[in-house]
Short mmCIF file of C-alpha atoms in Angstrom, two decimals:
data_model
loop_
_atom_site.label_atom_id
_atom_site.label_comp_id
_atom_site.label_asym_id
_atom_site.label_seq_id
_atom_site.Cartn_x
_atom_site.Cartn_y
_atom_site.Cartn_z
CA GLY A 1 -16.67 186.70 105.67
CA GLU A 2 -16.33 190.20 104.27
CA ASN A 3 -19.34 191.91 102.70
CA VAL A 4 -19.01 195.09 100.64
CA GLU A 5 -21.96 197.29 99.70
CA GLN A 6 -21.64 199.99 97.04
CA HIS A 7 -23.89 202.96 96.25
CA PRO A 8 -25.23 204.29 94.00
CA SER A 9 -25.65 201.67 91.30
CA THR A 10 -25.83 204.37 88.61
CA LEU A 11 -24.57 207.94 88.62
CA SER A 12 -25.12 210.60 85.96
CA VAL A 13 -23.05 213.75 86.15
CA GLN A 14 -22.49 216.76 83.93
CA GLU A 15 -19.01 217.17 82.56
CA GLY A 16 -16.96 219.21 84.97
CA ASP A 17 -18.97 218.25 88.04
CA SER A 18 -17.77 215.93 90.80
CA ALA A 19 -18.78 212.31 91.32
CA VAL A 20 -18.78 210.42 94.60
CA ILE A 21 -19.21 206.68 95.08
CA LYS A 22 -19.53 205.19 98.56
CA CYS A 23 -18.81 201.72 99.90
CA THR A 24 -19.25 200.09 103.27
CA TYR A 25 -17.56 196.94 104.51
CA SER A 26 -18.35 194.55 107.33
CA ASP A 27 -15.02 193.06 108.47
CA SER A 28 -13.20 195.45 110.79
CA ALA A 29 -9.96 193.56 110.06
CA SER A 30 -10.00 194.60 106.40
CA ASN A 31 -6.98 196.72 105.63
CA TYR A 32 -6.72 197.15 101.85
CA PHE A 33 -9.28 199.00 99.76
CA PRO A 34 -8.76 199.27 95.99
CA TRP A 35 -10.95 200.91 93.38
CA TYR A 36 -11.22 199.53 89.86
CA LYS A 37 -12.48 201.11 86.66
CA GLN A 38 -13.97 198.93 83.94
CA GLU A 39 -14.37 200.42 80.49
CA LEU A 40 -16.64 198.83 77.92
CA GLY A 41 -15.20 195.58 76.58
CA LYS A 42 -12.26 195.55 78.97
CA GLY A 43 -11.35 193.97 82.27
CA PRO A 44 -11.30 196.08 85.45
CA GLN A 45 -8.17 198.13 86.03
CA LEU A 46 -6.90 199.51 89.34
CA ILE A 47 -7.16 203.30 89.53
CA ILE A 48 -6.36 203.97 93.18
CA ASP A 49 -6.05 202.06 96.43
CA ILE A 50 -5.71 202.87 100.11
CA ARG A 51 -4.53 200.94 103.14
CA SER A 52 -6.01 201.17 106.61
CA ASN A 53 -3.14 203.22 108.05
CA VAL A 54 -4.05 206.13 105.73
CA GLY A 55 -7.18 208.28 105.82
CA GLU A 56 -7.01 209.84 102.37
CA LYS A 57 -5.10 209.44 99.14
CA LYS A 58 -5.14 211.55 96.00
CA ASP A 59 -3.99 211.03 92.45
CA GLN A 60 -4.70 213.97 90.18
CA ARG A 61 -8.50 214.17 89.79
CA ILE A 62 -9.32 211.10 91.88
CA ALA A 63 -9.18 210.66 95.63
CA VAL A 64 -10.20 208.00 98.10
CA THR A 65 -11.15 208.53 101.72
CA LEU A 66 -11.37 205.89 104.42
CA ASN A 67 -13.27 206.02 107.69
CA LYS A 68 -12.26 202.93 109.68
CA THR A 69 -14.55 203.69 112.58
CA ALA A 70 -17.62 203.81 110.37
CA LYS A 71 -16.24 201.12 108.06
CA HIS A 72 -16.79 203.03 104.88
CA PHE A 73 -14.66 204.41 102.07
CA SER A 74 -15.43 206.66 99.14
CA LEU A 75 -14.12 207.48 95.67
CA HIS A 76 -14.17 211.12 94.60
CA ILE A 77 -13.70 212.18 91.01
CA THR A 78 -13.39 215.91 90.40
CA GLU A 79 -13.77 217.82 87.12
CA THR A 80 -15.33 214.81 85.44
CA GLN A 81 -14.65 214.21 81.77
CA PRO A 82 -16.43 211.98 79.21
CA GLU A 83 -13.59 209.45 79.47
CA ASP A 84 -14.51 208.93 83.13
CA SER A 85 -17.66 207.15 81.94
CA ALA A 86 -17.26 203.53 83.04
CA VAL A 87 -18.24 201.04 85.72
CA TYR A 88 -16.40 201.52 88.99
CA PHE A 89 -15.93 198.78 91.58
CA CYS A 90 -14.79 199.11 95.16
CA ALA A 91 -13.24 196.16 96.98
CA ALA A 92 -11.87 195.19 100.38
CA SER A 93 -9.28 192.68 101.50
CA SER A 94 -9.04 191.10 104.93
CA PRO A 95 -5.77 189.56 106.10
CA SER A 96 -7.39 186.50 107.62
CA THR A 97 -5.31 183.35 107.47
CA ASP A 98 -7.22 181.88 104.56
CA SER A 99 -7.69 185.02 102.47
CA TRP A 100 -4.46 184.86 100.45
CA GLY A 101 -5.07 188.42 99.32
CA LYS A 102 -8.61 187.79 98.12
CA LEU A 103 -10.75 190.79 97.31
CA GLN A 104 -14.47 191.15 98.05
CA PHE A 105 -16.01 193.42 95.43
CA GLY A 106 -18.97 195.75 95.58
CA ALA A 107 -21.75 195.48 93.00
CA GLY A 108 -20.39 198.31 90.87
CA THR A 109 -21.46 201.84 89.89
CA GLN A 110 -22.19 202.82 86.30
CA VAL A 111 -20.95 206.39 85.89
CA VAL A 112 -22.16 208.38 82.89
CA VAL A 113 -20.60 211.77 82.22
CA THR A 114 -22.68 213.88 79.86
CA PRO A 115 -21.04 216.73 77.89
CA ASP B 1 3.68 195.76 80.14
CA VAL B 2 1.88 193.30 82.38
CA LYS B 3 -0.56 191.07 80.66
CA VAL B 4 -3.31 188.60 81.44
CA THR B 5 -4.80 186.92 78.40
CA GLN B 6 -7.91 184.80 78.10
CA SER B 7 -8.36 182.19 75.40
CA SER B 8 -11.62 183.53 73.96
CA ARG B 9 -13.52 186.82 74.00
CA TYR B 10 -16.82 185.21 73.06
CA LEU B 11 -17.96 181.62 73.39
CA VAL B 12 -21.26 179.92 72.61
CA LYS B 13 -21.85 176.44 73.99
CA ARG B 14 -24.77 174.06 74.29
CA THR B 15 -26.29 172.83 77.54
CA GLY B 16 -24.42 169.80 78.83
CA GLU B 17 -21.17 170.53 77.01
CA LYS B 18 -17.84 170.56 78.86
CA VAL B 19 -16.33 174.02 78.59
CA PHE B 20 -12.73 175.08 79.14
CA LEU B 21 -11.76 178.70 79.74
CA GLU B 22 -8.04 179.35 79.82
CA CYS B 23 -6.06 182.19 81.32
CA VAL B 24 -2.36 182.96 81.00
CA GLN B 25 -0.35 185.61 82.85
CA ASP B 26 3.19 186.73 82.13
CA MET B 27 4.00 188.42 85.44
CA ASP B 28 5.19 185.39 87.42
CA HIS B 29 2.35 185.96 89.91
CA GLU B 30 1.59 183.35 92.51
CA ASN B 31 -2.12 184.12 92.80
CA MET B 32 -4.65 183.57 90.04
CA PHE B 33 -8.40 184.06 90.25
CA TRP B 34 -11.54 183.30 88.28
CA TYR B 35 -14.52 185.63 88.69
CA ARG B 36 -17.97 185.73 87.27
CA GLN B 37 -19.49 189.14 86.47
CA ASP B 38 -23.25 189.61 86.28
CA PRO B 39 -25.17 192.92 86.18
CA GLY B 40 -25.97 194.20 89.65
CA LEU B 41 -23.91 191.48 91.35
CA GLY B 42 -20.40 192.78 90.81
CA LEU B 43 -17.51 190.35 90.58
CA ARG B 44 -18.03 187.08 92.38
CA LEU B 45 -15.09 184.78 93.05
CA ILE B 46 -15.44 181.26 91.71
CA TYR B 47 -12.02 179.75 92.51
CA PHE B 48 -8.52 180.95 93.16
CA SER B 49 -5.08 179.43 93.28
CA TYR B 50 -2.03 180.59 95.22
CA ASP B 51 0.42 178.06 93.79
CA VAL B 52 0.77 175.39 91.15
CA LYS B 53 -1.65 172.51 91.75
CA MET B 54 -3.21 174.41 94.67
CA LYS B 55 -6.79 175.66 94.53
CA GLU B 56 -9.31 177.15 96.91
CA LYS B 57 -13.05 177.58 96.54
CA GLY B 58 -14.40 181.07 96.27
CA ASP B 59 -17.93 182.24 96.93
CA ILE B 60 -19.69 180.42 94.06
CA PRO B 61 -17.75 177.23 93.15
CA GLU B 62 -20.74 175.01 92.41
CA GLY B 63 -20.74 173.71 88.85
CA TYR B 64 -17.11 174.72 88.25
CA SER B 65 -13.68 173.22 88.66
CA VAL B 66 -10.19 174.56 87.99
CA SER B 67 -6.76 173.36 87.02
CA ARG B 68 -3.35 174.91 87.55
CA GLU B 69 -0.61 172.71 86.18
CA LYS B 70 1.80 175.57 85.44
CA LYS B 71 2.35 178.82 87.32
CA GLU B 72 1.33 181.01 84.41
CA ARG B 73 -1.83 179.14 83.40
CA PHE B 74 -5.15 178.78 85.24
CA SER B 75 -8.08 177.00 83.62
CA LEU B 76 -11.75 177.16 84.54
CA ILE B 77 -13.84 174.11 83.66
CA LEU B 78 -17.58 173.87 83.40
CA GLU B 79 -18.16 170.13 83.64
CA SER B 80 -21.67 170.27 82.19
CA ALA B 81 -22.65 173.75 81.05
CA SER B 82 -26.07 175.05 82.02
CA THR B 83 -27.98 178.14 80.90
CA ASN B 84 -27.52 179.77 84.31
CA GLN B 85 -23.78 179.79 83.67
CA THR B 86 -24.25 182.30 80.85
CA SER B 87 -22.11 185.19 82.05
CA MET B 88 -18.92 187.20 81.69
CA TYR B 89 -15.90 185.36 83.10
CA LEU B 90 -12.87 187.31 84.22
CA CYS B 91 -9.44 185.97 85.11
CA ALA B 92 -7.01 187.89 87.29
CA SER B 93 -3.57 187.45 88.79
CA SER B 94 -1.69 189.08 91.66
CA PRO B 95 1.45 188.68 93.71
CA LEU B 96 1.12 186.58 96.85
CA ASP B 97 0.44 189.23 99.49
CA PRO B 98 -1.95 188.36 102.32
CA THR B 99 -2.32 192.07 103.08
CA GLY B 100 -3.80 192.65 99.64
CA ASP B 101 -2.31 193.77 96.35
CA GLU B 102 -3.39 194.86 92.89
CA GLN B 103 -5.11 192.23 90.83
CA TYR B 104 -4.51 192.38 87.08
CA PHE B 105 -7.46 191.37 84.97
CA GLY B 106 -7.82 189.84 81.56
CA PRO B 107 -10.33 191.22 79.04
CA GLY B 108 -12.97 188.65 79.92
CA THR B 109 -14.80 185.85 78.12
CA ARG B 110 -18.48 186.28 77.44
CA LEU B 111 -19.97 182.79 77.59
CA THR B 112 -23.44 182.04 76.28
CA VAL B 113 -24.95 178.63 77.02
CA THR B 114 -27.94 177.75 74.88
#
């Protein structure tokens, strides 16, 4: 099955700097890669996703890049703000016959933005 | 506004008790999921369901069972709670899309088994 590795596990950045989180996946058939943000006391919420026919996607200060050859994808947050402090999860979905849209999640990255 | 609700935010149970965690979604989604979240391990799938009365094992089903009698409701059952089942439990739902789609999460239930 799919295996997703996420690095780093913790990331401290100064407000205004950029943050980058990287994930690798094992199943070359995976074709959907979402990123979730989990704030304290809440469930994860989708912030951006990318499909395998696209190399990069941006939404204001966040962007995701996908390298299918290397089987890795990254989340980029620019001009970080204190409200970006949260746990971020990457995930991958493989369209195998028994997956039914299941997601395999990475272990998560705790991002702390210091003023 | 889409919503997934879970029956309890915090729950304390004793070893050996039968525990029910309930999840309700109002988006008419086919898929529903139960995850367990532990520090450093991310979200691990316990069970999922793609239709009423249908269920599939996830990565860590041992010690758990599920029930889906109605489309909007998905229950996680711990038949005999043990201390190693102390964790955060998250429910999610999504449309039925084998190519992958957004999963909507509830706020979670923090279960402590003493």
